CSV table of C-alpha atoms in Angstrom, one decimal:
chain,number,residue,atom,x,y,z
E,1,MET,CA,11.5,44.7,-0.7
E,2,PRO,CA,8.7,42.9,1.6
E,3,VAL,CA,5.7,45.1,2.4
E,4,ASN,CA,5.7,44.1,6.0
E,5,SER,CA,9.0,43.6,8.2
E,6,PHE,CA,9.5,39.9,9.4
E,7,ASP,CA,12.4,40.1,12.0
E,8,ASN,CA,10.1,39.1,14.8
E,9,TYR,CA,6.9,37.5,13.0
E,10,PRO,CA,7.1,33.6,13.9
E,11,MET,CA,7.3,32.0,10.2
E,12,ASN,CA,8.1,28.6,11.0
E,13,TRP,CA,9.9,28.9,7.7
E,14,LYS,CA,11.8,31.3,6.5
E,15,PRO,CA,14.4,30.3,3.4
E,16,ASP,CA,17.4,32.5,2.6
E,17,LEU,CA,17.5,32.5,-1.1
E,18,SER,CA,20.2,34.9,-1.1
E,19,LYS,CA,22.9,32.0,-2.0
E,20,THR,CA,20.8,30.7,-4.8
E,21,SER,CA,21.0,30.7,-8.7
E,22,GLY,CA,18.5,30.1,-11.7
E,23,PRO,CA,15.1,30.4,-11.5
E,24,LYS,CA,13.6,31.5,-7.9
E,25,TYR,CA,10.7,28.8,-7.8
E,26,MET,CA,13.2,26.1,-8.6
E,27,ALA,CA,15.7,27.2,-6.0
E,28,LEU,CA,13.2,27.7,-3.8
E,29,ALA,CA,11.7,24.1,-4.3
E,30,LYS,CA,15.2,22.5,-3.9
E,31,LEU,CA,15.6,24.4,-0.7
E,32,LEU,CA,12.4,23.2,0.9
E,33,GLU,CA,13.0,19.5,-0.2
E,34,GLU,CA,16.4,19.8,1.4
E,35,ASP,CA,14.5,21.3,4.7
E,36,ILE,CA,12.2,18.2,4.6
E,37,ARG,CA,14.5,15.8,3.8
E,38,CYS,CA,17.4,16.6,6.6
E,39,GLY,CA,14.2,16.8,9.3
E,40,LYS,CA,14.3,20.8,9.5
E,41,LEU,CA,10.7,20.9,8.8
E,42,LYS,CA,9.3,17.7,10.3
E,43,ALA,CA,6.2,15.8,9.6
E,44,GLY,CA,3.0,17.6,10.4
E,45,THR,CA,5.3,21.2,10.1
E,46,LYS,CA,2.3,24.1,8.6
E,47,LEU,CA,3.8,25.8,6.1
E,48,PRO,CA,3.6,29.9,5.6
E,49,PRO,CA,0.5,30.8,4.0
E,50,GLN,CA,1.5,31.3,0.2
E,51,ARG,CA,0.9,34.7,0.4
E,52,GLU,CA,2.7,35.5,4.0
E,53,LEU,CA,6.0,34.0,2.0
E,54,ALA,CA,5.6,35.6,-0.9
E,55,ASP,CA,5.8,39.2,1.0
E,56,PHE,CA,8.6,37.9,2.8
E,57,LEU,CA,10.9,36.7,-0.2
E,58,ASP,CA,9.3,39.5,-2.2
E,59,LEU,CA,8.0,37.2,-5.0
E,60,ASN,CA,5.0,36.7,-6.9
E,61,LEU,CA,2.1,34.8,-5.0
E,62,SER,CA,2.4,32.8,-8.3
E,63,THR,CA,5.8,31.6,-7.7
E,64,ILE,CA,5.0,30.6,-4.1
E,65,SER,CA,2.0,28.9,-5.1
E,66,LYS,CA,3.7,26.7,-8.5
E,67,VAL,CA,6.5,25.9,-5.6
E,68,TYR,CA,4.3,24.3,-3.4
E,69,LYS,CA,2.0,22.5,-6.0
E,70,LEU,CA,5.4,21.2,-7.1
E,71,CYS,CA,6.3,19.7,-3.5
E,72,GLU,CA,2.8,18.3,-3.4
E,73,GLN,CA,3.5,16.5,-6.5
E,74,LYS,CA,6.5,15.1,-4.9
E,75,GLY,CA,4.6,13.8,-2.4
E,76,LEU,CA,6.4,16.2,0.2
E,77,LEU,CA,3.4,18.3,0.7
E,78,SER,CA,-0.3,17.8,2.0
E,79,ALA,CA,-2.8,20.6,1.4
E,80,ALA,CA,-6.1,20.6,3.4
E,81,VAL,CA,-8.9,22.7,2.2
E,82,GLY,CA,-9.2,25.6,4.3
E,83,ASN,CA,-6.7,24.5,6.3
E,84,GLY,CA,-3.2,25.2,4.9
E,85,THR,CA,-0.6,23.1,3.8
E,86,TYR,CA,1.6,20.9,5.8
E,87,VAL,CA,4.9,18.6,5.0
E,88,SER,CA,3.9,15.3,4.9
E,89,SER,CA,3.6,12.5,7.2
E,90,ASP,CA,6.4,10.4,5.3
E,91,ALA,CA,7.6,13.2,3.2
E,92,ALA,CA,11.1,11.6,4.6
E,93,ALA,CA,10.4,7.6,4.4
E,94,GLU,CA,11.2,5.4,2.5
E,95,HIS,CA,9.0,3.8,0.1
E,96,VAL,CA,10.2,0.3,-1.8
E,97,LEU,CA,9.9,-2.2,0.6
E,98,LEU,CA,11.9,-5.0,-0.3
E,99,CYS,CA,14.4,-7.5,1.1
E,100,GLN,CA,17.9,-6.3,1.7
E,101,LYS,CA,19.3,-9.8,0.7
E,102,GLU,CA,23.0,-8.0,0.9
E,103,ASN,CA,23.5,-8.5,4.4
E,104,SER,CA,22.8,-12.0,5.2
E,105,HIS,CA,23.2,-11.1,9.3
E,106,MET,CA,20.3,-9.4,9.4
E,107,ILE,CA,17.1,-11.2,10.3
E,108,GLU,CA,14.3,-9.6,7.8
E,109,MET,CA,11.3,-9.1,9.4
E,110,GLY,CA,10.2,-5.8,7.6
E,111,ALA,CA,9.2,-6.9,3.6
E,112,ILE,CA,6.4,-9.7,3.7
E,113,VAL,CA,7.6,-12.4,1.6
E,114,PRO,CA,5.8,-16.3,2.3
E,115,PHE,CA,7.9,-19.0,3.5
E,116,VAL,CA,9.4,-21.2,0.8
E,117,THR,CA,7.3,-24.5,1.9
E,118,GLY,CA,4.5,-23.6,-0.9
E,119,ASN,CA,7.2,-23.4,-3.8
E,120,LEU,CA,8.0,-26.9,-4.1
E,121,LYS,CA,4.4,-27.9,-5.6
E,122,VAL,CA,4.6,-24.8,-7.8
E,123,LYS,CA,7.9,-25.7,-9.1
E,124,GLN,CA,6.5,-29.1,-9.6
E,125,TYR,CA,3.8,-27.7,-11.8
E,126,THR,CA,6.2,-25.7,-13.8
E,127,GLU,CA,8.2,-28.7,-14.3
E,128,ASN,CA,5.5,-30.7,-15.7
E,129,LEU,CA,4.4,-28.7,-18.0
E,130,LEU,CA,7.5,-27.7,-19.9
E,131,LYS,CA,7.8,-31.6,-20.8
E,132,LYS,CA,4.7,-31.2,-22.7
E,133,PRO,CA,5.1,-31.2,-26.7
E,134,ASP,CA,3.3,-27.9,-26.8
E,135,ALA,CA,5.5,-26.3,-23.9
E,136,LEU,CA,7.3,-24.0,-26.3
E,137,GLN,CA,3.8,-22.2,-26.6
E,138,LEU,CA,4.2,-20.8,-23.2
E,139,PHE,CA,7.1,-18.8,-24.2
E,140,SER,CA,5.0,-16.4,-27.0
E,141,TYR,CA,2.9,-13.7,-26.5
E,142,GLY,CA,-0.6,-14.5,-24.3
E,143,ALA,CA,-3.6,-12.5,-25.2
E,144,PRO,CA,-4.1,-9.3,-23.9
E,145,GLU,CA,-6.8,-10.3,-21.3
E,146,GLY,CA,-5.8,-13.6,-21.0
E,147,THR,CA,-7.4,-17.0,-22.1
E,148,LYS,CA,-11.0,-18.3,-21.2
E,149,ARG,CA,-9.3,-21.0,-19.2
E,150,GLN,CA,-7.6,-18.3,-17.3
E,151,ARG,CA,-10.2,-15.9,-16.5
E,152,GLN,CA,-12.4,-19.3,-15.5
E,153,ALA,CA,-9.7,-19.5,-12.6
E,154,GLY,CA,-10.2,-16.5,-12.1
E,155,VAL,CA,-13.9,-16.9,-11.2
E,156,VAL,CA,-13.2,-19.7,-9.3
E,157,TRP,CA,-10.5,-18.2,-7.5
E,158,MET,CA,-12.8,-15.3,-6.4
E,159,GLN,CA,-15.5,-17.7,-5.1
E,160,LYS,CA,-13.1,-18.7,-2.8
E,161,SER,CA,-13.9,-15.6,-1.0
E,162,GLY,CA,-17.5,-15.5,-1.2
E,163,PHE,CA,-17.8,-13.4,-4.4
E,164,CYS,CA,-19.6,-14.1,-7.4
E,165,THR,CA,-18.5,-13.6,-10.6
E,166,ASP,CA,-17.8,-14.5,-14.2
E,167,ALA,CA,-15.2,-14.7,-16.9
E,168,ALA,CA,-16.8,-11.9,-19.0
E,169,HIS,CA,-15.6,-9.5,-16.0
E,170,ILE,CA,-12.1,-11.1,-15.3
E,171,VAL,CA,-8.9,-9.9,-16.5
E,172,PRO,CA,-5.7,-11.2,-15.7
E,173,ALA,CA,-2.7,-9.2,-14.5
E,174,ALA,CA,1.0,-9.9,-13.9
E,175,GLY,CA,0.9,-9.5,-10.3
E,176,GLY,CA,-1.2,-7.1,-7.9
E,177,GLN,CA,0.8,-4.5,-8.1
E,178,ASN,CA,0.8,-4.8,-12.0
E,179,ALA,CA,-3.1,-4.7,-11.5
E,180,LEU,CA,-3.0,-1.4,-9.2
E,181,MET,CA,-0.8,0.6,-11.3
E,182,ALA,CA,-3.1,-0.5,-14.5
E,183,ALA,CA,-6.3,0.5,-12.2
E,184,LEU,CA,-5.2,3.7,-11.2
E,185,GLY,CA,-3.9,4.5,-14.7
E,186,ALA,CA,-6.5,3.9,-16.5
E,187,LEU,CA,-9.5,4.8,-14.2
E,188,PHE,CA,-8.0,8.4,-13.1
E,189,GLU,CA,-6.5,11.2,-14.3
E,190,ILE,CA,-3.3,13.6,-13.4
E,191,GLY,CA,-4.4,15.3,-10.2
E,192,ASP,CA,-7.2,13.1,-9.0
E,193,LYS,CA,-7.7,12.8,-5.7
E,194,ILE,CA,-8.6,9.4,-3.8
E,195,GLY,CA,-8.9,8.6,-0.5
E,196,THR,CA,-7.2,6.0,1.3
E,197,GLU,CA,-7.0,5.1,5.0
E,198,PRO,CA,-4.7,7.0,7.4
E,199,MET,CA,-2.1,4.6,7.1
E,200,THR,CA,-1.8,2.2,3.7
E,201,TYR,CA,0.2,-0.1,1.5
E,202,PRO,CA,3.4,1.9,0.3
E,203,GLY,CA,2.9,0.3,-3.3
E,204,VAL,CA,-0.1,2.5,-4.0
E,205,LYS,CA,1.4,5.5,-2.5
E,206,THR,CA,4.4,4.9,-5.2
E,207,ALA,CA,2.1,4.2,-8.0
E,208,ALA,CA,-0.1,7.3,-6.8
E,209,LYS,CA,3.0,9.6,-7.1
E,210,LEU,CA,4.3,8.4,-10.5
E,211,LEU,CA,0.8,9.1,-12.1
E,212,GLY,CA,0.3,12.2,-10.4
E,213,ILE,CA,-2.6,11.3,-8.1
E,214,HIS,CA,-3.3,12.5,-4.9
E,215,LEU,CA,-4.0,10.1,-2.0
E,216,LEU,CA,-5.8,11.6,1.3
E,217,PRO,CA,-6.7,9.9,4.1
E,218,VAL,CA,-10.1,9.4,5.5
E,219,GLN,CA,-11.4,9.3,8.9
E,220,CYS,CA,-11.3,6.4,10.6
E,221,ASP,CA,-12.6,5.4,14.0
E,222,ARG,CA,-10.7,1.8,15.4
E,223,ASN,CA,-9.3,1.6,12.4
E,224,GLU,CA,-12.6,1.4,10.3
E,225,ILE,CA,-13.4,3.9,7.7
E,226,THR,CA,-16.2,6.1,8.9
E,227,GLU,CA,-19.6,7.1,6.5
E,228,ALA,CA,-19.1,10.6,7.8
E,229,GLY,CA,-15.1,10.4,6.3
E,230,ILE,CA,-16.3,9.4,3.0
E,231,ARG,CA,-19.0,11.8,2.4
E,232,TYR,CA,-16.5,14.7,3.6
E,233,ALA,CA,-13.6,13.8,1.4
E,234,LEU,CA,-16.9,13.6,-1.6
E,235,GLN,CA,-18.1,17.1,-0.6
E,236,ASN,CA,-15.1,19.0,0.7
E,237,GLU,CA,-12.1,17.2,-1.3
E,238,ASN,CA,-13.6,16.0,-4.4
E,239,ILE,CA,-12.0,12.5,-4.0
E,240,LYS,CA,-12.9,10.4,-7.2
E,241,GLY,CA,-11.9,6.9,-5.8
E,242,LEU,CA,-11.6,4.9,-2.5
E,243,TYR,CA,-8.6,2.6,-2.2
E,244,VAL,CA,-9.1,0.3,0.8
E,245,ILE,CA,-7.8,-3.2,1.8
E,246,PRO,CA,-10.3,-5.3,4.4
E,247,ASP,CA,-8.5,-7.8,4.8
E,248,TYR,CA,-5.5,-7.9,7.3
E,249,GLN,CA,-4.9,-4.2,6.2
E,250,ASN,CA,-1.2,-3.2,5.8
E,251,PRO,CA,0.1,-2.3,7.9
E,252,THR,CA,-2.3,-2.3,10.6
E,253,ALA,CA,-3.3,-6.1,10.2
E,254,HIS,CA,-7.2,-5.1,11.1
E,255,ILE,CA,-9.7,-6.7,9.4
E,256,MET,CA,-12.6,-4.5,8.2
E,257,SER,CA,-16.0,-5.6,9.7
E,258,LEU,CA,-19.0,-6.3,7.6
E,259,GLU,CA,-21.4,-3.6,8.2
E,260,THR,CA,-18.4,-1.2,7.2
E,261,ARG,CA,-18.0,-3.0,4.0
E,262,LYS,CA,-21.6,-3.0,3.5
E,263,MET,CA,-21.8,1.0,4.3
E,264,ILE,CA,-18.7,1.7,1.7
E,265,ALA,CA,-20.5,-0.1,-1.0
E,266,ASP,CA,-24.0,1.6,-0.3
E,267,VAL,CA,-22.3,4.7,-0.5
E,268,ALA,CA,-20.5,4.0,-3.7
E,269,ARG,CA,-23.5,3.6,-5.4
E,270,GLU,CA,-25.1,6.4,-4.2
E,271,LYS,CA,-22.5,8.7,-4.8
E,272,ASN,CA,-20.7,6.9,-8.0
E,273,LEU,CA,-17.4,6.3,-6.4
E,274,LEU,CA,-15.2,4.0,-7.8
E,275,VAL,CA,-13.9,1.8,-5.5
E,276,ILE,CA,-10.3,-0.8,-6.0
E,277,GLU,CA,-10.2,-3.2,-3.4
E,278,ASP,CA,-7.0,-4.8,-2.5
E,279,GLY,CA,-7.8,-8.1,-1.6
E,280,ILE,CA,-4.5,-10.0,-1.5
E,281,ASN,CA,-4.2,-11.3,2.0
E,282,ASN,CA,-8.1,-12.3,2.2
E,283,LEU,CA,-7.5,-15.8,1.6
E,284,LEU,CA,-5.0,-15.9,4.6
E,285,GLU,CA,-8.6,-16.1,6.2
E,286,GLU,CA,-10.0,-19.4,7.7
E,287,ASN,CA,-13.5,-18.0,7.4
E,288,PRO,CA,-12.9,-15.0,5.1
E,289,MET,CA,-15.7,-12.3,4.9
E,290,PRO,CA,-17.2,-11.6,1.7
E,291,PRO,CA,-15.0,-8.5,-0.2
E,292,ILE,CA,-17.0,-4.8,-0.7
E,293,ALA,CA,-17.0,-5.8,-4.3
E,294,ALA,CA,-19.8,-8.8,-3.4
E,295,PHE,CA,-22.5,-5.9,-2.5
E,296,ALA,CA,-21.6,-3.5,-4.9
E,297,PRO,CA,-20.0,-5.5,-8.4
E,298,GLN,CA,-20.5,-2.3,-10.4
E,299,LYS,CA,-18.4,0.2,-8.3
E,300,VAL,CA,-16.1,-2.0,-7.3
E,301,VAL,CA,-12.8,-2.7,-9.0
E,302,TYR,CA,-11.7,-5.8,-7.0
E,303,ILE,CA,-7.9,-7.0,-7.1
E,304,SER,CA,-6.8,-10.8,-5.7
E,305,SER,CA,-3.1,-12.1,-6.2
E,306,LEU,CA,-1.9,-15.3,-5.5
E,307,SER,CA,1.8,-13.8,-3.9
E,308,LYS,CA,1.0,-13.7,-0.5
E,309,THR,CA,-1.6,-17.5,-0.5
E,310,ILE,CA,0.5,-19.4,-2.9
E,311,SER,CA,3.9,-18.0,-4.4
E,312,PRO,CA,5.3,-14.7,-4.4
E,313,GLY,CA,6.9,-15.2,-7.6
E,314,LEU,CA,3.9,-16.4,-9.4
E,315,ARG,CA,2.9,-12.9,-10.7
E,316,THR,CA,-0.3,-13.7,-10.9
E,317,ALA,CA,-3.4,-11.9,-9.9
E,318,PHE,CA,-7.2,-11.8,-11.3
E,319,ILE,CA,-9.2,-8.2,-11.4
E,320,HIS,CA,-12.8,-8.2,-11.4
E,321,VAL,CA,-13.8,-5.2,-13.9
E,322,PRO,CA,-17.1,-3.5,-13.7
E,323,ASP,CA,-18.1,-3.0,-17.7
E,324,PRO,CA,-17.5,0.7,-17.9
E,325,TYR,CA,-13.8,0.4,-17.0
E,326,HIS,CA,-13.2,-2.6,-18.9
E,327,GLU,CA,-11.9,-1.6,-22.1
E,328,LYS,CA,-9.7,1.4,-20.2
E,329,LEU,CA,-8.4,-1.3,-17.9
E,330,VAL,CA,-7.5,-4.0,-20.7
E,331,THR,CA,-5.6,-1.2,-22.6
E,332,ALA,CA,-3.2,0.1,-19.8
E,333,LEU,CA,-2.5,-3.7,-19.1
E,334,TYR,CA,-1.4,-3.9,-22.8
E,335,SER,CA,0.1,-0.7,-22.9
E,336,MET,CA,2.2,-2.0,-19.6
E,337,ASN,CA,2.7,-5.8,-20.2
E,338,ILE,CA,1.5,-6.4,-23.8
E,339,SER,CA,0.4,-9.8,-22.5
E,340,ILE,CA,0.8,-11.9,-19.3
E,341,SER,CA,3.3,-14.6,-19.2
E,342,PRO,CA,1.6,-17.8,-20.6
E,343,LEU,CA,3.8,-20.0,-18.2
E,344,LEU,CA,3.0,-18.3,-14.8
E,345,ALA,CA,-0.8,-17.9,-15.6
E,346,THR,CA,-1.2,-21.6,-17.5
E,347,VAL,CA,0.4,-22.7,-13.8
E,348,SER,CA,-1.9,-20.6,-11.7
E,349,ALA,CA,-4.6,-21.9,-13.6
E,350,ALA,CA,-3.8,-25.4,-13.2
E,351,LEU,CA,-3.4,-25.0,-9.6
E,352,ILE,CA,-6.4,-23.5,-8.9
E,353,GLU,CA,-8.4,-26.0,-11.0
E,354,ASP,CA,-7.3,-29.1,-9.4
E,355,GLY,CA,-7.6,-28.0,-6.1
E,356,THR,CA,-3.7,-27.6,-5.1
E,357,ALA,CA,-3.7,-23.8,-4.6
E,358,ASP,CA,-6.3,-25.1,-1.6
E,359,GLU,CA,-3.5,-27.3,-0.6
E,360,ILE,CA,-0.8,-24.7,0.0
E,361,ILE,CA,-3.5,-22.0,1.4
E,362,ALA,CA,-4.1,-24.8,4.0
E,363,GLU,CA,-0.2,-25.3,4.5
E,364,ARG,CA,0.2,-21.4,4.7
E,365,GLN,CA,-2.3,-20.8,7.1
E,366,LYS,CA,-1.0,-23.4,9.7
E,367,GLY,CA,2.7,-22.3,9.5
E,368,ILE,CA,1.4,-18.5,9.8
E,369,LYS,CA,-0.4,-19.5,13.2
E,370,GLU,CA,2.4,-21.3,14.5
E,371,ARG,CA,4.4,-18.2,13.8
E,372,ASN,CA,2.0,-15.4,15.4
E,373,LEU,CA,1.7,-17.6,18.9
E,374,ILE,CA,5.5,-16.8,18.9
E,375,ILE,CA,5.0,-13.3,18.2
E,376,ASN,CA,2.2,-12.8,20.7
E,377,GLU,CA,4.2,-14.3,23.7
E,378,ALA,CA,7.4,-12.7,22.8
E,379,LEU,CA,5.8,-9.2,21.9
E,380,ASP,CA,3.0,-9.4,24.3
E,381,GLY,CA,1.9,-5.8,26.0
E,382,PHE,CA,3.3,-4.2,22.7
E,383,VAL,CA,1.6,-6.3,19.5
E,384,THR,CA,-1.9,-5.5,18.5
E,385,PRO,CA,-4.5,-8.0,18.8
E,386,GLY,CA,-4.7,-9.6,15.2
E,387,GLY,CA,-5.6,-13.1,13.6
E,388,LEU,CA,-3.5,-16.2,13.8
E,389,THR,CA,-3.2,-16.1,9.9
E,390,ALA,CA,-2.1,-12.5,9.6
E,391,PRO,CA,1.3,-12.4,7.2
E,392,LEU,CA,1.8,-9.0,9.6
E,393,ARG,CA,1.4,-7.5,13.0
E,394,TYR,CA,1.9,-4.0,14.1
E,395,ILE,CA,3.6,-3.0,17.4
E,396,GLN,CA,3.0,0.0,19.1
E,397,LEU,CA,6.2,1.7,20.4
E,398,PRO,CA,6.9,3.6,24.0
E,399,GLU,CA,6.6,6.8,23.7
E,400,TYR,CA,10.4,7.7,23.4
E,401,PHE,CA,10.4,6.2,20.4
E,402,THR,CA,9.6,7.0,17.0
E,403,GLY,CA,8.8,4.6,14.3
E,404,LYS,CA,11.9,6.1,12.4
E,405,SER,CA,13.9,5.8,15.5
E,406,PHE,CA,13.0,2.2,16.7
E,407,GLU,CA,13.6,1.1,12.9
E,408,ILE,CA,17.3,2.2,13.5
E,409,CYS,CA,17.4,0.7,16.2
E,410,ALA,CA,15.8,-2.6,15.5
E,411,ARG,CA,18.5,-2.4,12.2
E,412,GLN,CA,21.8,-1.9,14.6
E,413,ALA,CA,20.1,-4.9,16.7
E,414,GLY,CA,20.1,-7.3,13.5
E,415,VAL,CA,16.8,-6.8,12.7
E,416,GLU,CA,14.6,-5.3,10.1
E,417,VAL,CA,11.1,-3.8,10.9
E,418,TYR,CA,9.7,-1.1,9.0
E,419,GLY,CA,8.1,2.1,10.7
E,420,ALA,CA,4.9,3.8,10.5
E,421,GLU,CA,5.8,6.9,8.7
E,422,ARG,CA,6.4,4.7,5.5
E,423,PHE,CA,2.5,3.9,5.6
E,424,SER,CA,1.2,7.3,6.8
E,425,VAL,CA,-0.9,9.3,4.4
E,426,GLY,CA,-1.9,13.1,4.7
E,427,ASN,CA,-0.1,15.5,7.1
E,428,ARG,CA,-1.1,14.2,10.8
E,429,PRO,CA,2.1,13.2,12.9
E,430,PRO,CA,2.8,9.5,11.7
E,431,GLN,CA,1.8,7.0,14.9
E,432,LYS,CA,4.8,5.8,16.9
E,433,ALA,CA,4.6,2.1,15.6
E,434,VAL,CA,6.3,-0.5,13.4
E,435,ARG,CA,5.1,-2.9,11.1
E,436,ILE,CA,6.7,-6.8,11.2
E,437,SER,CA,6.6,-9.4,8.7
E,438,VAL,CA,5.3,-13.0,10.5
E,439,THR,CA,6.1,-15.0,7.4
E,440,THR,CA,9.5,-13.5,6.2
E,441,PRO,CA,12.1,-15.0,8.1
E,442,PRO,CA,12.8,-18.8,6.3
E,443,THR,CA,12.8,-20.6,10.0
E,444,ILE,CA,10.7,-20.9,13.1
E,445,GLU,CA,14.2,-20.1,15.0
E,446,GLU,CA,14.9,-17.2,12.9
E,447,LEU,CA,11.5,-15.6,13.5
E,448,ALA,CA,12.0,-16.5,17.0
E,449,GLU,CA,15.1,-15.0,17.7
E,450,GLY,CA,14.2,-11.7,15.8
E,451,ALA,CA,10.7,-11.2,18.0
E,452,ARG,CA,13.4,-11.8,21.2
E,453,ARG,CA,15.3,-9.0,19.8
E,454,LEU,CA,12.6,-6.5,19.3
E,455,GLY,CA,10.8,-7.5,23.0
E,456,GLU,CA,14.6,-7.0,24.5
E,457,LEU,CA,14.9,-3.1,22.6
E,458,LEU,CA,10.7,-2.3,24.0
E,459,ARG,CA,11.5,-3.6,27.1
E,460,GLN,CA,14.7,-1.2,27.9
């Protein structure tokens, strides 16, 4: 029997195991997951201390520890050193952010997909390549590390961002997500902790969860990671790495200051901290700042993809890899892909070599500017300030909405958006906000209609 009486004890979770069967830890873990999924235990709720819950249920402390650990690995719980265990802010959120093409009546402003005009030039390049006598080779296996031509194209691509590297440090990948997954799997171990911004790209969350890596929010001030926050996470949470999106951060669309980029580089060198820098949106800026990698090339794995700037179906990314991590990353990519597609990699290299990539980027920037002017007018007072070439925008909601509830209301109004819960890391209550895509609606008219409907909801 329990040592203490809990009849009037203010525990915020008192599970009932009387109707369960099988191993106690599995039954309790299932109950905990069900109560989180259904909303009985809300995001940010602090769970009972393990010893108290063990006493209440008359179970061994090790059983409770096993339950908490299992649910933490599933991303349902977030433990703070010295401060207990909480329900994760994104525990009940959907992390897969892709277009819902089944519903043709829905205006898609959730998933971020570039408009299709740039694809015409990509199509022309592909058709021309396929007419050449050696075209059959484009459907064979490629070199695991890419060809010299492909790596040199990666060098040129990164130079556009203000980062000078060389072909020996470039490794091609099958898109940015493929590069990110390989970097996490190759350079970190199960149970490692990686610091991120408190709101971050869901793709890194799903990858980390799959690999058994824990993401921890690092203190930010006005959307800028602080030096104090990084040092605290290093000392108290023992983080092994840092993942950041400096340019048009997903979901806030914030552009990291030059001072913060240099600070992160300085701390990475001093503390031997590995930084994974996601530069997917860097080249959408008209005058992009140098990436963090430019200030600490030996401590930063820099990923630059063509998906948002050229074509989403052109699954090509370039990774700058410091010498100590090169072999591990190449091995991880080989294990995942055998090789990248020679067809897509060759098209990518050709577009970069002759300047067509620059033309497509300029067209993208012009089109995104036109769209952002519409967003600024339709959602004035709610949309946070952002650069005119931002492919995404962040909407602050009235107090009576949550991100999830507004997402539901917007869907009923025929517009798909994504609530802040999908992007949250850690255990703090999610922000009352949603992220919208500027680029996904196929026409200006459809974007304007979607923005009008969202404006009506926000002003009701």
